[in-house]
Amino acid sequence: DAKTTQPNSMESNEEEPVHLPCNHSTISGTDYIHWYRQLPSQGPEYVIHGLTSNVNNRMASLAIAEDRKSSTLILHRATLRDAAVYYCILKDWAGSYQLTFGKGTKLSVIP
Amino acid sequence: GAVVSQHPSWVICKSGTSVKIECRSLDFQATTMFWYRQFPKQSLMLMATSNEGSKATYEQGVEKDKFLINHASLTLSTLTVTSAHPEDSSFYICSVPDPGGQPQHFGDGTRLSIL
């Protein structure tokens, strides 16, 4: 699976929107973009995923660049509970099921 | 509610002890489950793939005789850390793929501390 690049850390004020970037310049045509997050002392949890079009769900929105070489996870109103490490992961739709985690972005939310 | 149940959540034991960690899929059957390990301030690293009805597949550098995996049923996989030593202290996490392959559903992890 292709590699992703994320900032090591970001800060956000509570109730403000947060835009978490991810670069994946070597993405292939069959790679889906997945986002997971890991709260302190817990296992990761699924956030959202997409292929080409922007995606929305109850947790977040995913904006995918037209050339698919980057994407942005958008949390519309950050809460203290959103403080976590966010992982952007590329996954070939036809590949094996396991995920390869990078270092992710540690998001801190300031009250 | 939780899709994956992992037990125990926390264990402390003496060096040389064997420790068993259970991972249960609560909502659906799973022929494949995954075991990850996470050291402090590091990312998750895949240790092995647990396969129901066949041997587990281990990642390079993971000792299969030390980390015994048994996929006892379509809803249960166990990881046994045999003769644990302090360097095995880590956060162990299992995951179960959704029936469609993605997303992955993760357990809450097991914090293992070897004294």
mmCIF file of C-alpha atoms in Angstrom:
data_model
loop_
_atom_site.group_PDB
_atom_site.id
_atom_site.type_symbol
_atom_site.label_atom_id
_atom_site.label_comp_id
_atom_site.label_asym_id
_atom_site.label_seq_id
_atom_site.Cartn_x
_atom_site.Cartn_y
_atom_site.Cartn_z
ATOM 1 C CA ASP A 1 0.000 0.000 0.000
ATOM 2 C CA ALA A 2 1.210 3.498 -0.822
ATOM 3 C CA LYS A 3 2.656 5.758 1.843
ATOM 4 C CA THR A 4 0.992 8.777 3.457
ATOM 5 C CA THR A 5 2.477 11.888 5.070
ATOM 6 C CA GLN A 6 0.778 13.712 7.929
ATOM 7 C CA PRO A 7 1.876 16.482 10.304
ATOM 8 C CA ASN A 8 3.042 15.120 13.632
ATOM 9 C CA SER A 9 0.708 17.282 15.659
ATOM 10 C CA MET A 10 -1.986 19.929 15.428
ATOM 11 C CA GLU A 11 -3.940 22.050 17.859
ATOM 12 C CA SER A 12 -7.481 23.283 17.709
ATOM 13 C CA ASN A 13 -9.735 25.320 19.916
ATOM 14 C CA GLU A 14 -12.851 23.649 21.193
ATOM 15 C CA GLU A 15 -15.913 24.142 18.978
ATOM 16 C CA GLU A 16 -13.761 25.300 16.069
ATOM 17 C CA PRO A 17 -13.475 23.353 12.796
ATOM 18 C CA VAL A 18 -10.358 21.259 12.299
ATOM 19 C CA HIS A 19 -8.748 20.379 8.987
ATOM 20 C CA LEU A 20 -6.325 17.469 9.176
ATOM 21 C CA PRO A 21 -4.221 17.117 6.002
ATOM 22 C CA CYS A 22 -2.780 14.004 4.447
ATOM 23 C CA ASN A 23 -0.477 13.757 1.452
ATOM 24 C CA HIS A 24 -0.405 10.604 -0.639
ATOM 25 C CA SER A 25 1.327 11.489 -3.873
ATOM 26 C CA THR A 26 1.953 7.838 -4.854
ATOM 27 C CA ILE A 27 -1.660 6.775 -4.503
ATOM 28 C CA SER A 28 -2.822 4.249 -7.077
ATOM 29 C CA GLY A 29 -6.149 4.200 -8.833
ATOM 30 C CA THR A 30 -7.480 1.364 -6.671
ATOM 31 C CA ASP A 31 -6.441 2.821 -3.297
ATOM 32 C CA TYR A 32 -9.160 3.937 -0.933
ATOM 33 C CA ILE A 33 -8.321 6.674 1.584
ATOM 34 C CA HIS A 34 -9.203 5.596 5.122
ATOM 35 C CA TRP A 35 -9.108 7.599 8.332
ATOM 36 C CA TYR A 36 -8.992 6.070 11.769
ATOM 37 C CA ARG A 37 -8.430 7.709 15.112
ATOM 38 C CA GLN A 38 -7.069 6.416 18.381
ATOM 39 C CA LEU A 39 -8.139 7.965 21.644
ATOM 40 C CA PRO A 40 -5.718 7.643 24.557
ATOM 41 C CA SER A 41 -5.419 4.087 25.885
ATOM 42 C CA GLN A 42 -7.937 2.715 23.396
ATOM 43 C CA GLY A 43 -7.876 0.790 20.152
ATOM 44 C CA PRO A 44 -8.324 2.724 16.912
ATOM 45 C CA GLU A 45 -11.788 3.501 15.628
ATOM 46 C CA TYR A 46 -12.933 3.979 12.073
ATOM 47 C CA VAL A 47 -13.762 7.539 11.061
ATOM 48 C CA ILE A 48 -14.406 7.676 7.330
ATOM 49 C CA HIS A 49 -13.159 6.522 3.964
ATOM 50 C CA GLY A 50 -13.491 7.490 0.320
ATOM 51 C CA LEU A 51 -12.187 6.889 -3.176
ATOM 52 C CA THR A 52 -12.686 9.981 -5.315
ATOM 53 C CA SER A 53 -15.690 11.976 -4.192
ATOM 54 C CA ASN A 54 -15.960 13.926 -0.977
ATOM 55 C CA VAL A 55 -17.673 11.961 1.782
ATOM 56 C CA ASN A 56 -19.666 12.947 4.827
ATOM 57 C CA ASN A 57 -20.809 10.967 7.839
ATOM 58 C CA ARG A 58 -21.896 11.735 11.377
ATOM 59 C CA MET A 59 -18.307 11.949 12.600
ATOM 60 C CA ALA A 60 -16.512 13.915 9.917
ATOM 61 C CA SER A 61 -16.133 14.931 6.295
ATOM 62 C CA LEU A 62 -13.445 13.803 3.904
ATOM 63 C CA ALA A 63 -12.339 16.143 1.160
ATOM 64 C CA ILE A 64 -10.305 14.494 -1.591
ATOM 65 C CA ALA A 65 -8.246 16.523 -4.036
ATOM 66 C CA GLU A 66 -9.121 16.193 -7.675
ATOM 67 C CA ASP A 67 -5.795 14.501 -8.463
ATOM 68 C CA ARG A 68 -6.228 12.324 -5.330
ATOM 69 C CA LYS A 69 -2.707 13.113 -4.173
ATOM 70 C CA SER A 70 -3.956 14.650 -0.970
ATOM 71 C CA SER A 71 -6.983 14.619 1.263
ATOM 72 C CA THR A 72 -8.295 16.470 4.291
ATOM 73 C CA LEU A 73 -10.272 15.153 7.208
ATOM 74 C CA ILE A 74 -12.641 17.800 8.503
ATOM 75 C CA LEU A 75 -14.080 17.817 11.993
ATOM 76 C CA HIS A 76 -16.755 20.479 11.881
ATOM 77 C CA ARG A 77 -16.754 21.378 15.579
ATOM 78 C CA ALA A 78 -13.928 19.981 17.652
ATOM 79 C CA THR A 79 -14.781 18.745 21.111
ATOM 80 C CA LEU A 80 -12.456 17.630 23.884
ATOM 81 C CA ARG A 81 -13.407 14.056 23.038
ATOM 82 C CA ASP A 82 -11.874 14.514 19.576
ATOM 83 C CA ALA A 83 -8.370 14.746 21.053
ATOM 84 C CA ALA A 84 -6.700 11.699 19.540
ATOM 85 C CA VAL A 85 -4.128 10.491 17.053
ATOM 86 C CA TYR A 86 -5.600 10.518 13.551
ATOM 87 C CA TYR A 87 -4.284 8.070 10.991
ATOM 88 C CA CYS A 88 -4.642 8.460 7.233
ATOM 89 C CA ILE A 89 -4.225 5.063 5.567
ATOM 90 C CA LEU A 90 -4.360 3.995 1.943
ATOM 91 C CA LYS A 91 -5.899 0.612 1.274
ATOM 92 C CA ASP A 92 -6.143 -1.148 -2.058
ATOM 93 C CA TRP A 93 -9.707 -2.359 -2.477
ATOM 94 C CA ALA A 94 -8.473 -5.710 -3.723
ATOM 95 C CA GLY A 95 -5.662 -6.210 -1.240
ATOM 96 C CA SER A 96 -5.566 -8.043 2.055
ATOM 97 C CA TYR A 97 -7.638 -6.648 4.864
ATOM 98 C CA GLN A 98 -4.925 -5.578 7.309
ATOM 99 C CA LEU A 99 -4.040 -1.932 7.786
ATOM 100 C CA THR A 100 -0.585 -0.371 7.819
ATOM 101 C CA PHE A 101 -0.443 2.469 10.306
ATOM 102 C CA GLY A 102 1.897 5.429 9.967
ATOM 103 C CA LYS A 103 2.666 7.853 12.773
ATOM 104 C CA GLY A 104 -0.518 9.856 12.368
ATOM 105 C CA THR A 105 -1.340 13.351 13.598
ATOM 106 C CA LYS A 106 -1.830 13.970 17.272
ATOM 107 C CA LEU A 107 -4.693 16.421 17.644
ATOM 108 C CA SER A 108 -4.918 18.458 20.817
ATOM 109 C CA VAL A 109 -8.137 20.326 21.565
ATOM 110 C CA ILE A 110 -7.873 23.404 23.730
ATOM 111 C CA PRO A 111 -10.859 24.220 25.951
ATOM 112 C CA GLY B 1 -22.232 -0.855 20.883
ATOM 113 C CA ALA B 2 -18.924 -2.654 20.780
ATOM 114 C CA VAL B 3 -18.290 -4.916 17.826
ATOM 115 C CA VAL B 4 -15.112 -6.433 19.230
ATOM 116 C CA SER B 5 -14.506 -7.479 22.820
ATOM 117 C CA GLN B 6 -10.936 -7.840 24.026
ATOM 118 C CA HIS B 7 -10.058 -9.292 27.408
ATOM 119 C CA PRO B 8 -8.345 -8.608 29.722
ATOM 120 C CA SER B 9 -7.909 -4.887 29.349
ATOM 121 C CA TRP B 10 -4.951 -4.799 31.683
ATOM 122 C CA VAL B 11 -2.622 -7.397 33.133
ATOM 123 C CA ILE B 12 0.514 -7.317 35.241
ATOM 124 C CA CYS B 13 2.512 -10.473 35.750
ATOM 125 C CA LYS B 14 5.932 -11.752 36.644
ATOM 126 C CA SER B 15 8.656 -12.476 34.145
ATOM 127 C CA GLY B 16 8.433 -16.018 32.811
ATOM 128 C CA THR B 17 4.654 -16.189 33.011
ATOM 129 C CA SER B 18 2.447 -16.946 30.012
ATOM 130 C CA VAL B 19 -0.431 -14.592 29.365
ATOM 131 C CA LYS B 20 -3.494 -15.238 27.216
ATOM 132 C CA ILE B 21 -5.439 -12.424 25.554
ATOM 133 C CA GLU B 22 -8.869 -13.037 24.022
ATOM 134 C CA CYS B 23 -10.458 -11.246 21.106
ATOM 135 C CA ARG B 24 -14.138 -11.855 20.391
ATOM 136 C CA SER B 25 -16.163 -10.717 17.427
ATOM 137 C CA LEU B 26 -19.601 -9.910 18.822
ATOM 138 C CA ASP B 27 -21.612 -8.994 15.747
ATOM 139 C CA PHE B 28 -20.439 -11.300 12.987
ATOM 140 C CA GLN B 29 -18.305 -14.296 12.195
ATOM 141 C CA ALA B 30 -14.730 -13.672 11.195
ATOM 142 C CA THR B 31 -12.435 -16.091 9.428
ATOM 143 C CA THR B 32 -9.631 -13.569 9.797
ATOM 144 C CA MET B 33 -8.594 -11.419 12.717
ATOM 145 C CA PHE B 34 -5.491 -9.307 13.227
ATOM 146 C CA TRP B 35 -3.174 -8.771 16.173
ATOM 147 C CA TYR B 36 -1.222 -5.530 16.562
ATOM 148 C CA ARG B 37 1.295 -4.350 19.100
ATOM 149 C CA GLN B 38 1.906 -0.761 20.096
ATOM 150 C CA PHE B 39 4.845 0.442 22.161
ATOM 151 C CA PRO B 40 4.608 3.781 24.015
ATOM 152 C CA LYS B 41 4.507 6.807 21.719
ATOM 153 C CA GLN B 42 4.720 4.606 18.647
ATOM 154 C CA SER B 43 2.247 3.520 16.034
ATOM 155 C CA LEU B 44 0.512 0.170 15.737
ATOM 156 C CA MET B 45 2.543 -2.616 14.201
ATOM 157 C CA LEU B 46 0.885 -5.682 12.752
ATOM 158 C CA MET B 47 2.124 -8.817 14.480
ATOM 159 C CA ALA B 48 0.113 -11.563 12.835
ATOM 160 C CA THR B 49 -2.999 -12.575 10.990
ATOM 161 C CA SER B 50 -5.184 -15.087 12.759
ATOM 162 C CA ASN B 51 -6.892 -17.518 10.387
ATOM 163 C CA GLU B 52 -9.793 -19.723 11.406
ATOM 164 C CA GLY B 53 -9.055 -23.329 10.572
ATOM 165 C CA SER B 54 -5.425 -22.811 9.653
ATOM 166 C CA LYS B 55 -2.147 -21.535 11.045
ATOM 167 C CA ALA B 56 -1.626 -17.888 11.800
ATOM 168 C CA THR B 57 0.518 -15.806 9.485
ATOM 169 C CA TYR B 58 3.248 -13.899 11.299
ATOM 170 C CA GLU B 59 4.946 -10.697 10.210
ATOM 171 C CA GLN B 60 8.681 -10.650 9.766
ATOM 172 C CA GLY B 61 10.502 -10.479 13.075
ATOM 173 C CA VAL B 62 7.626 -11.805 15.180
ATOM 174 C CA GLU B 63 8.438 -15.094 16.883
ATOM 175 C CA LYS B 64 5.633 -17.559 16.276
ATOM 176 C CA ASP B 65 6.723 -19.792 19.147
ATOM 177 C CA LYS B 66 6.566 -16.899 21.557
ATOM 178 C CA PHE B 67 3.279 -15.389 20.397
ATOM 179 C CA LEU B 68 0.901 -18.298 20.001
ATOM 180 C CA ILE B 69 -2.298 -17.557 18.131
ATOM 181 C CA ASN B 70 -5.322 -19.812 18.153
ATOM 182 C CA HIS B 71 -8.400 -18.971 16.099
ATOM 183 C CA ALA B 72 -10.631 -21.293 18.101
ATOM 184 C CA SER B 73 -13.905 -20.409 16.400
ATOM 185 C CA LEU B 74 -15.373 -17.952 13.943
ATOM 186 C CA THR B 75 -15.829 -15.453 16.766
ATOM 187 C CA LEU B 76 -12.771 -16.013 18.946
ATOM 188 C CA SER B 77 -9.033 -15.587 18.506
ATOM 189 C CA THR B 78 -6.532 -15.809 21.336
ATOM 190 C CA LEU B 79 -2.975 -14.530 21.600
ATOM 191 C CA THR B 80 -0.757 -16.195 24.190
ATOM 192 C CA VAL B 81 2.497 -14.498 25.100
ATOM 193 C CA THR B 82 4.626 -17.369 26.337
ATOM 194 C CA SER B 83 7.375 -16.943 28.921
ATOM 195 C CA ALA B 84 6.824 -13.190 28.895
ATOM 196 C CA HIS B 85 9.715 -10.871 29.681
ATOM 197 C CA PRO B 86 9.798 -7.131 30.405
ATOM 198 C CA GLU B 87 10.537 -6.339 26.760
ATOM 199 C CA ASP B 88 7.165 -7.884 25.859
ATOM 200 C CA SER B 89 5.407 -5.180 27.855
ATOM 201 C CA SER B 90 3.226 -3.350 25.359
ATOM 202 C CA PHE B 91 -0.312 -2.531 24.280
ATOM 203 C CA TYR B 92 -1.795 -5.432 22.316
ATOM 204 C CA ILE B 93 -4.777 -4.739 20.080
ATOM 205 C CA CYS B 94 -6.884 -7.049 17.958
ATOM 206 C CA SER B 95 -9.056 -6.152 14.998
ATOM 207 C CA VAL B 96 -11.814 -7.813 13.048
ATOM 208 C CA PRO B 97 -12.562 -6.846 9.457
ATOM 209 C CA ASP B 98 -16.121 -6.013 8.602
ATOM 210 C CA PRO B 99 -17.738 -8.782 6.496
ATOM 211 C CA GLY B 100 -17.187 -6.606 3.438
ATOM 212 C CA GLY B 101 -13.485 -6.296 4.239
ATOM 213 C CA GLN B 102 -13.468 -2.730 5.516
ATOM 214 C CA PRO B 103 -13.609 -1.029 7.872
ATOM 215 C CA GLN B 104 -11.665 -2.755 10.600
ATOM 216 C CA HIS B 105 -13.236 -2.995 14.042
ATOM 217 C CA PHE B 106 -10.724 -2.799 16.853
ATOM 218 C CA GLY B 107 -10.775 -4.057 20.386
ATOM 219 C CA ASP B 108 -10.029 -1.702 23.254
ATOM 220 C CA GLY B 109 -6.584 -3.222 23.674
ATOM 221 C CA THR B 110 -4.745 -5.072 26.438
ATOM 222 C CA ARG B 111 -2.082 -3.293 28.420
ATOM 223 C CA LEU B 112 0.515 -5.933 29.317
ATOM 224 C CA SER B 113 3.140 -5.146 31.947
ATOM 225 C CA ILE B 114 5.797 -7.729 32.754
ATOM 226 C CA LEU B 115 7.705 -7.183 35.983
#
